[in-house]
Tab-separated table of C-alpha atoms and ligand atoms in Angstrom:
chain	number	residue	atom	x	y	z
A	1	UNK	CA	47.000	-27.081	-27.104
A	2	UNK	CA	46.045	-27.037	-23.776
A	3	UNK	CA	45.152	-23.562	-21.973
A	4	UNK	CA	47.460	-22.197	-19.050
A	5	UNK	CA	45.386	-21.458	-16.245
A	6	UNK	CA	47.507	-18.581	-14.655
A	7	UNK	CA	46.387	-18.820	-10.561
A	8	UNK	CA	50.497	-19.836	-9.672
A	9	UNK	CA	51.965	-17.356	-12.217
A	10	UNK	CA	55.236	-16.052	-10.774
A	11	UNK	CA	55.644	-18.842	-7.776
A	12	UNK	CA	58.223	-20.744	-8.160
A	13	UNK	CA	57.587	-24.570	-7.126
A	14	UNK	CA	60.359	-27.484	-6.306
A	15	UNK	CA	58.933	-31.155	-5.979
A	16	UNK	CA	61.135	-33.929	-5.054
A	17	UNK	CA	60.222	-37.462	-6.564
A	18	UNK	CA	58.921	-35.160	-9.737
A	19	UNK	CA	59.181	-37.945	-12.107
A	20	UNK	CA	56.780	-40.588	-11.154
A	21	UNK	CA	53.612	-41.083	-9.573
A	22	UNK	CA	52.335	-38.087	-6.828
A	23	UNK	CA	55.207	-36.108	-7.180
A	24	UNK	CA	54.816	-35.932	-11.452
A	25	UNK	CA	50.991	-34.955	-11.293
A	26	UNK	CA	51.216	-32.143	-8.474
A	27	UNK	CA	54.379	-30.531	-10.732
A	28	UNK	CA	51.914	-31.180	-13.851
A	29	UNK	CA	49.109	-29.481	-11.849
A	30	UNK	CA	51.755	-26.619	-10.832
A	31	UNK	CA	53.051	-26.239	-13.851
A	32	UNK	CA	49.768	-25.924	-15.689
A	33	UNK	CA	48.528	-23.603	-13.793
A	34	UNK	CA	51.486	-21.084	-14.718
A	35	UNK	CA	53.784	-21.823	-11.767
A	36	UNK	CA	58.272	-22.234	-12.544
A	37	UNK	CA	58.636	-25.711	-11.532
A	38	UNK	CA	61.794	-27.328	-11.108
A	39	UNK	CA	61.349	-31.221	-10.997
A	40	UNK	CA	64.164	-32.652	-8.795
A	41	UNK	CA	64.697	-36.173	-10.072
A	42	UNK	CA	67.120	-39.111	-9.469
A	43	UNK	CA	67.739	-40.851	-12.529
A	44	UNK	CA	68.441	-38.883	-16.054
A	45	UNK	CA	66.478	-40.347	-18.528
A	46	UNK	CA	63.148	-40.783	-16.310
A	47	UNK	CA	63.358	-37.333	-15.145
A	48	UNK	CA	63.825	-36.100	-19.394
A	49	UNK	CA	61.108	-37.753	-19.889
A	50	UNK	CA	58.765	-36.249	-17.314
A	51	UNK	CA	60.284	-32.678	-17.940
A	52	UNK	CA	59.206	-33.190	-21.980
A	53	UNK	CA	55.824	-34.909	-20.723
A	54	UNK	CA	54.693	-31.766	-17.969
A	55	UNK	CA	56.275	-28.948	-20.676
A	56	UNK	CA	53.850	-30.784	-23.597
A	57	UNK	CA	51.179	-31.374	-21.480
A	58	UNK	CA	51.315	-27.902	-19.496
A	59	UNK	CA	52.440	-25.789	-22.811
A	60	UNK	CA	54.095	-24.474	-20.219
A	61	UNK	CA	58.377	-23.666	-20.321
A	62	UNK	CA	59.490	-22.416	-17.079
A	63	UNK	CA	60.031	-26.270	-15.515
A	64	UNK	CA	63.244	-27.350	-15.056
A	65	UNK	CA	64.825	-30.535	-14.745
A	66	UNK	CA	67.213	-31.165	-11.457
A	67	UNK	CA	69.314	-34.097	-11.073
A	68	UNK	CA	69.661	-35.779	-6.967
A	69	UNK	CA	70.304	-38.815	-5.394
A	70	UNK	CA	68.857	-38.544	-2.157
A	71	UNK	CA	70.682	-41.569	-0.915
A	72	UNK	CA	73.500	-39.074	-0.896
A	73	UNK	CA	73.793	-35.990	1.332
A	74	UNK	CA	76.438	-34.990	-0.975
A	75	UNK	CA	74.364	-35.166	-4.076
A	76	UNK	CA	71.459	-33.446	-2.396
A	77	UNK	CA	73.822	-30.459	-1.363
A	78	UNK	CA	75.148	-29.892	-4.807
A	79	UNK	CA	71.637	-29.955	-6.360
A	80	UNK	CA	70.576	-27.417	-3.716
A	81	UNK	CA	73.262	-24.856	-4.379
A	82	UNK	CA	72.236	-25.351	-8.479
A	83	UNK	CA	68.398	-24.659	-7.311
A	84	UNK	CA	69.923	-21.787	-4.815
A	85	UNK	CA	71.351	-20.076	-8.189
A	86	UNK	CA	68.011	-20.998	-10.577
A	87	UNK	CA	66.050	-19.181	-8.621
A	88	UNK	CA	66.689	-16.369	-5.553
A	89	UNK	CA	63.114	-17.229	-4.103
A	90	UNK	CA	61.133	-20.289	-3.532
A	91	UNK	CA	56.856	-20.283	-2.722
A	92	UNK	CA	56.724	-23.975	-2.306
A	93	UNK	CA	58.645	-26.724	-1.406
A	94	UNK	CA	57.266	-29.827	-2.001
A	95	UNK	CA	59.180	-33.150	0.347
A	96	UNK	CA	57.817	-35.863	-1.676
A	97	UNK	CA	60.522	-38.133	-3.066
A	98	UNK	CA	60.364	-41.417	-0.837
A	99	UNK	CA	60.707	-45.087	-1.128
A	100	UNK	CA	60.666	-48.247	1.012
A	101	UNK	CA	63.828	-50.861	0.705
A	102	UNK	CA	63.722	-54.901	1.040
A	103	UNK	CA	66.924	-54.826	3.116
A	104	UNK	CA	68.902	-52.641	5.206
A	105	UNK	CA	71.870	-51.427	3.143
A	106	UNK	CA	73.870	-48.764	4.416
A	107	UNK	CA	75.357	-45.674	2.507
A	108	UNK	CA	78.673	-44.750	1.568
A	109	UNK	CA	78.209	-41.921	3.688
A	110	UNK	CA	76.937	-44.415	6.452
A	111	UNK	CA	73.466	-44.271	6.802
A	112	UNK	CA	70.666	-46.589	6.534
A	113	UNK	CA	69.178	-45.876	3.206
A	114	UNK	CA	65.460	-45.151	3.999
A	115	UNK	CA	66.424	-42.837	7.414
A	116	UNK	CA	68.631	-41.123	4.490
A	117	UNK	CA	66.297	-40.618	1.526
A	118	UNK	CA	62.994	-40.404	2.969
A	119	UNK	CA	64.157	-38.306	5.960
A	120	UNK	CA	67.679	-36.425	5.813
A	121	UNK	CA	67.501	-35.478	1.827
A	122	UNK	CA	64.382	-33.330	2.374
A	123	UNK	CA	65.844	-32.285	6.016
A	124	UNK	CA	69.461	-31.074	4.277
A	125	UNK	CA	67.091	-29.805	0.937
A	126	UNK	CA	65.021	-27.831	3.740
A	127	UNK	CA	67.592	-25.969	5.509
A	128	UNK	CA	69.202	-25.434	2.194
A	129	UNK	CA	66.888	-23.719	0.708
A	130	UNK	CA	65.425	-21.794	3.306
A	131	UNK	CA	67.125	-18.807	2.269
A	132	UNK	CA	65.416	-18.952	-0.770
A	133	UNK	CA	62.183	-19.916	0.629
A	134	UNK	CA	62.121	-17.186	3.395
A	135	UNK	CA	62.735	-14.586	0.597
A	136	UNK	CA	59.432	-15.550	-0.674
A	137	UNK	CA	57.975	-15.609	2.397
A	138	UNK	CA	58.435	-11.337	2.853
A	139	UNK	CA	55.816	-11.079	-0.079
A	140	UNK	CA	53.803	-13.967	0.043
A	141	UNK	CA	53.122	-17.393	2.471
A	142	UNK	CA	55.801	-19.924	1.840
A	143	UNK	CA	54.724	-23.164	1.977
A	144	UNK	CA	56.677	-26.435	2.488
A	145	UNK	CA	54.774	-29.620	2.729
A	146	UNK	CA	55.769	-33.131	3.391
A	147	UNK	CA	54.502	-36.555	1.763
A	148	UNK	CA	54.231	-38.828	5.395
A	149	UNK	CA	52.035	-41.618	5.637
A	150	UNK	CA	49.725	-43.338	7.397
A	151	UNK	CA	52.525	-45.927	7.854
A	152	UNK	CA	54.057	-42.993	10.596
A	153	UNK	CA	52.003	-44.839	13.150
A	154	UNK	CA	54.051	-47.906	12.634
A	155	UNK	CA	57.065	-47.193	14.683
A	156	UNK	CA	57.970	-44.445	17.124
A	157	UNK	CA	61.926	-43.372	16.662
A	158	UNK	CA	64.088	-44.998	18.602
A	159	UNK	CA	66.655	-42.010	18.904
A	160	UNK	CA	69.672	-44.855	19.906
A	161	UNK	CA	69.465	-46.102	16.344
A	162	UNK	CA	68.521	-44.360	13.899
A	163	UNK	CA	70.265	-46.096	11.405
A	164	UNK	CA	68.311	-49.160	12.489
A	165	UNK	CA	71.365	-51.742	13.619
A	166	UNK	CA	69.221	-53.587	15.337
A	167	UNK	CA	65.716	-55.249	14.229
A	168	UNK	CA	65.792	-53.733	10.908
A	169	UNK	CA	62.204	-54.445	8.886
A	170	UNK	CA	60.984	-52.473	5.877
A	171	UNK	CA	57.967	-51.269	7.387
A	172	UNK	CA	59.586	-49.720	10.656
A	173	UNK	CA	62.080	-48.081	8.456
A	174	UNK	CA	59.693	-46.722	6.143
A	175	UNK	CA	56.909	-45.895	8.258
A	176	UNK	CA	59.401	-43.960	11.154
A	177	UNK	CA	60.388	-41.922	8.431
A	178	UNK	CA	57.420	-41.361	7.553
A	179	UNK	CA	56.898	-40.156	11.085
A	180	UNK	CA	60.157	-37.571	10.620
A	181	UNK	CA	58.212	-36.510	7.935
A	182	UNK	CA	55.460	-35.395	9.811
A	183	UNK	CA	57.536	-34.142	13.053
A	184	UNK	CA	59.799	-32.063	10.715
A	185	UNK	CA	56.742	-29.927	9.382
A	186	UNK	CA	55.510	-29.601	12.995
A	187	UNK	CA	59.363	-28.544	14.056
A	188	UNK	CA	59.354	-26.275	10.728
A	189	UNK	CA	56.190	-24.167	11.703
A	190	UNK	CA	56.931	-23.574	15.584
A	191	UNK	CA	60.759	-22.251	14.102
A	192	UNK	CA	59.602	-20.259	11.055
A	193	UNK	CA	55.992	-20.231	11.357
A	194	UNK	CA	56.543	-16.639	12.499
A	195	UNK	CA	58.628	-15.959	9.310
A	196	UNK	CA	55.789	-16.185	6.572
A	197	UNK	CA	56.385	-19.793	6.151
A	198	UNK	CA	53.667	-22.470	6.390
A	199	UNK	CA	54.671	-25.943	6.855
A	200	UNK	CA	52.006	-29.106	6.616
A	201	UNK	CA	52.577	-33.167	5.597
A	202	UNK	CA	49.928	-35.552	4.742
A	203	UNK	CA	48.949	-39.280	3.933
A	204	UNK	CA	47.540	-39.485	0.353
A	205	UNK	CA	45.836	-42.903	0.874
A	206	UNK	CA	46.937	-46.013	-0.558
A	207	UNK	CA	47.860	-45.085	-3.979
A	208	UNK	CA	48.413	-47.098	-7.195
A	209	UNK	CA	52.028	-45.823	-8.082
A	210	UNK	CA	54.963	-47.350	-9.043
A	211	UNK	CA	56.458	-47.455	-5.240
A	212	UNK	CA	54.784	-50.893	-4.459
A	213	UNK	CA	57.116	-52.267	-6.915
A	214	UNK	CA	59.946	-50.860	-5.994
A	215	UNK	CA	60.328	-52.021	-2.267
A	216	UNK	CA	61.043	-55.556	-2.573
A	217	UNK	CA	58.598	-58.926	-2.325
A	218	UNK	CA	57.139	-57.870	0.687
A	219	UNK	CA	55.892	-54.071	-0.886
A	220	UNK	CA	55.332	-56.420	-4.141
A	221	UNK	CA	53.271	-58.830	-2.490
A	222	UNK	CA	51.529	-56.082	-0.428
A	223	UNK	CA	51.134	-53.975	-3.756
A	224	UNK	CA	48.737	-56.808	-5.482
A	225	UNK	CA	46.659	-57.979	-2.560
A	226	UNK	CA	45.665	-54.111	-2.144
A	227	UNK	CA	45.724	-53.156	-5.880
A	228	UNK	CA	41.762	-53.431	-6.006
A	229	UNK	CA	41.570	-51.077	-3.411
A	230	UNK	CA	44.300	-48.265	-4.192
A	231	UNK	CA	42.983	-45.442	-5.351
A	232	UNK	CA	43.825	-43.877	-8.497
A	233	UNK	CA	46.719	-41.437	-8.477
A	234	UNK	CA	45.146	-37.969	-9.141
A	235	UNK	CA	42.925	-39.010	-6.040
A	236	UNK	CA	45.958	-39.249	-4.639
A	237	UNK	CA	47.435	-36.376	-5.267
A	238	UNK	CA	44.353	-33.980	-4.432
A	239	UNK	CA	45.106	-32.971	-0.630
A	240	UNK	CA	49.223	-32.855	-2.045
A	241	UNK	CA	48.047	-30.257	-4.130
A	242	UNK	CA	45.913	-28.319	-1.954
A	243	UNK	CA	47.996	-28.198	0.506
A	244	UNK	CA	50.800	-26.750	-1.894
A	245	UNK	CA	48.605	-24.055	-3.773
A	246	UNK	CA	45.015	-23.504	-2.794
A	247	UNK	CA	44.074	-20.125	-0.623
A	248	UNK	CA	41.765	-22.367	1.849
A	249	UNK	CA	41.934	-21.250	5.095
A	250	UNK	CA	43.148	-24.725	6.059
A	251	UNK	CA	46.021	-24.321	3.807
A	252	UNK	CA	47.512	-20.871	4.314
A	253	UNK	CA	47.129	-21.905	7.604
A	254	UNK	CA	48.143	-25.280	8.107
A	255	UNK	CA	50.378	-24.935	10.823
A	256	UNK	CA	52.805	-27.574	10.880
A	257	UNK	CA	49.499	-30.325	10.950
A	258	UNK	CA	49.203	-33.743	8.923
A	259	UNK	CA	46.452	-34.123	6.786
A	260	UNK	CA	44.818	-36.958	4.750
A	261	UNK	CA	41.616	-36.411	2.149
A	262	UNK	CA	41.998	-32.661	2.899
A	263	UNK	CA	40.584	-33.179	7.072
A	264	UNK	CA	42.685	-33.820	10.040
A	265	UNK	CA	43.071	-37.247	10.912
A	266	UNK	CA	44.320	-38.353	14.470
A	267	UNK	CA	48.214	-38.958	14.817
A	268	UNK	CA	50.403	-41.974	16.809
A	269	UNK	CA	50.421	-40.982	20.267
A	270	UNK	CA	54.491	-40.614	20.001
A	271	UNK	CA	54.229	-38.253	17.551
A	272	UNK	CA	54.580	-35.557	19.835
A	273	UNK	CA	56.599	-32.067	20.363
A	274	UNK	CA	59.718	-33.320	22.126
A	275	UNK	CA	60.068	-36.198	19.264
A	276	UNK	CA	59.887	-33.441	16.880
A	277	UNK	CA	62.425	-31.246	18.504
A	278	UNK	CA	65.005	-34.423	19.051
A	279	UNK	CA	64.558	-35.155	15.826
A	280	UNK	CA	65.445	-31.885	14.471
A	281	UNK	CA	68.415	-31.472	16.890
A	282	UNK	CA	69.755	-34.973	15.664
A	283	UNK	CA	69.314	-34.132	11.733
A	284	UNK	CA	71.033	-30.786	11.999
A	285	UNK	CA	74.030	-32.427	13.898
A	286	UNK	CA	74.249	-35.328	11.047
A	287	UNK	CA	73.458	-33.168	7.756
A	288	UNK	CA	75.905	-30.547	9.277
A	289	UNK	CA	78.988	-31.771	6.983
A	290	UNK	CA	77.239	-31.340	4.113
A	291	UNK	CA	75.782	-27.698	5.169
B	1	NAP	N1	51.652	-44.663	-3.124
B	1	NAP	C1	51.215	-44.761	-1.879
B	1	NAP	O1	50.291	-45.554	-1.572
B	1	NAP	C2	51.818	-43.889	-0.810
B	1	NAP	C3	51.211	-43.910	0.472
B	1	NAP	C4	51.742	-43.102	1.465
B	1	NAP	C5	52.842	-42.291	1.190
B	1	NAP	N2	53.409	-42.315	-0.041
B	1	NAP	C6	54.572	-41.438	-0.277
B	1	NAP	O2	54.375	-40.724	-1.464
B	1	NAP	C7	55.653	-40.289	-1.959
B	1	NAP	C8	55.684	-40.472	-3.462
B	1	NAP	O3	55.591	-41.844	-3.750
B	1	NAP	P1	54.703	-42.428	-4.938
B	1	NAP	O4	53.660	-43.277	-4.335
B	1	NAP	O5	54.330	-41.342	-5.862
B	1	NAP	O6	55.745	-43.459	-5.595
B	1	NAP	P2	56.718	-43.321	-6.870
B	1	NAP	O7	55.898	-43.195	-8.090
B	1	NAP	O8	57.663	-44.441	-6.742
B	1	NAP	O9	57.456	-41.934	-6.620
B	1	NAP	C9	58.522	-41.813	-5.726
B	1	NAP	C10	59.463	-40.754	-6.240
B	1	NAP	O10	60.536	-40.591	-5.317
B	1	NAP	C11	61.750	-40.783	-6.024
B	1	NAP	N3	62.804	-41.349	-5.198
B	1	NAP	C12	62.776	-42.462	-4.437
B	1	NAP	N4	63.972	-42.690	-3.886
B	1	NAP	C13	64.784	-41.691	-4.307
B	1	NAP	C14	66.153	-41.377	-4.109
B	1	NAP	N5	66.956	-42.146	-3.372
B	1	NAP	N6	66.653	-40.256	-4.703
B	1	NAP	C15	65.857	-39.474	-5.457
B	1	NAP	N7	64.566	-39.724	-5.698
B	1	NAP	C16	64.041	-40.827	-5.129
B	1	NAP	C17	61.408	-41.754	-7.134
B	1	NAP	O11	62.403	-41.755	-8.146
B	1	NAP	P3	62.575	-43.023	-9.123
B	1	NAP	O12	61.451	-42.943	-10.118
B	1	NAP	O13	63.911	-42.808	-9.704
B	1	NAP	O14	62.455	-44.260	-8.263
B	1	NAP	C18	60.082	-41.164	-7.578
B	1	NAP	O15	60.285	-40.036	-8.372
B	1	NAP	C19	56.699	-41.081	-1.200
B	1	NAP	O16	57.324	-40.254	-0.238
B	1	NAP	C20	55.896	-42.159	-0.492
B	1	NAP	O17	56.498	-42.556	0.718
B	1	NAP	C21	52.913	-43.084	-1.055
């Protein structure tokens, strides 16, 4: 049976995409090294299946299983009031779930899918849970960290369409919310940096996880001329992980910065301040209903 290392005993950990790829081995890393960990998952039986998989592995019982669609604002408020109630403080929130789609297919609550999931989900899951997250934050840092991408430098927002009307293409959905990503942990810091919180986001390299398949023949296609050279998934995961729990110096302080292979690396040009404060401005005004 394996040995509980005990360094995140007493933090309490939420990770998004929890089921699959970097998401399911930073909550197996959390939750063997003693930390509650409430996986946040959008399908049933893959999320069981991960909870029984981290428990086993971890030996391990304070990780929970949390149901979302984060196509749905609606879906991600409800499953942020039934974290609000597990738990009455949060040490780290972990923005990871995240996908790329072929085609542009709107929502029933009218947004473009990827600007929805990728971006607004962890935007609405934020503010939702900042309560919570702040509580921790009078003992301890709070941490909240963001899986962006490299792919941020594909696209800068183009604040008259979000929902991408016009010239939709899977990469300049995913990659500007990718960028969001990265301007919403800058935005996070300069508002609650002075509040014990710590935001960060970084790029975890090409990775070989299950996303390449799940974006449509382009992402497919893209997936097995690169497969040689994506690196292996707890690679991946490494800076994820140190961002969320280690007591570097870079970490504790990351202040709102992106990070790839645990070093700075340079950003897209429009990746600046004012994006990030638009940006936030924008979100609140559209998550707002679901508040
Ligand atoms: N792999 C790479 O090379 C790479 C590079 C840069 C950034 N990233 C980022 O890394 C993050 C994790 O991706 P991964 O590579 O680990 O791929 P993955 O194995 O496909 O994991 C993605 C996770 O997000 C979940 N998810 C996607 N859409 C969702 C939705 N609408 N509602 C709820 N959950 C949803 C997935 O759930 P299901 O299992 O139900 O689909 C899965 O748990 C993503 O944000 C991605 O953009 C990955």
């Amino acid at each position: 049976m394996a040995q509980l290392n005990q360094d995140l005993l007493n933090k309490v950990f939420v990770v998004t995409g929890a089921n699959s790829g970097l998401g399911y081995q930073a909550a197996l890393n959390f939750a063997s090294r003693g930390a509650a960990v409430a996986l946040v998952c959008r399908d049933e039986t893959r999320g069981r299946n991960a909870l029984q998989a981290i428990k086993q592995a971890s030996s391990n019982d304070a990780v929970k299983l949390y149901l979302a669609d984060f196509s749905s604002l609606a879906s991600v408020s409800k499953v942020a009031q039934e974290l609000r109630a597990g738990y009455t403080k949060i040490d780290v929130l972990c923005n990871n779930a995240g996908g790329a789609n072929a085609s542009m297919v709107e929502t029933e609550e009218g947004f473009e899918t990827t600007f929805v999931a990728n971006h607004l989900a962890g935007f609405l899951l934020t503010m939702k849970l900042l309560p919570a997250i702040l509580k921790a934050g009078e003992t301890n840092k709070a941490r909240i960290v963001f899986t962006s991408s490299l792919g941020h430098k594909n696209s800068a927002i183009d604040f008259d369409d979000l929902n991408l009307k016009r010239g939709y293409s899977t990469l300049k959905a995913y990659g500007r919310s990718k960028l969001m990503n990265l301007l919403t942990a800058r935005e996070i810091q300069r508002r609650y940096g002075d509040k014990n919180i710590v935001a960060s986001s970084f790029h975890p390299g090409a990775v070989r996880t299950a996303i390449w398949s799940k974006g449509g023949i382009l992402s497919r296609v893209l997936g097995i001329v690169m497969y040689p050279f994506l690196v292996d998934v707890k690679k991946g995961a490494d800076t994820f992980i140190w961002l969320a729990s280690s007591n570097d110096e870079e970490c504790v302080n990351a202040n709102g910065n992106y990070f790839y292979d645990r070093r700075q690396p340079s950003i897209a040009p429009f990746a600046t301040d004012e994006a990030a404060k638009q940006l936030w401005q924008v979100s609140e005004e559209l998550v707002r209903p679901y508040c």
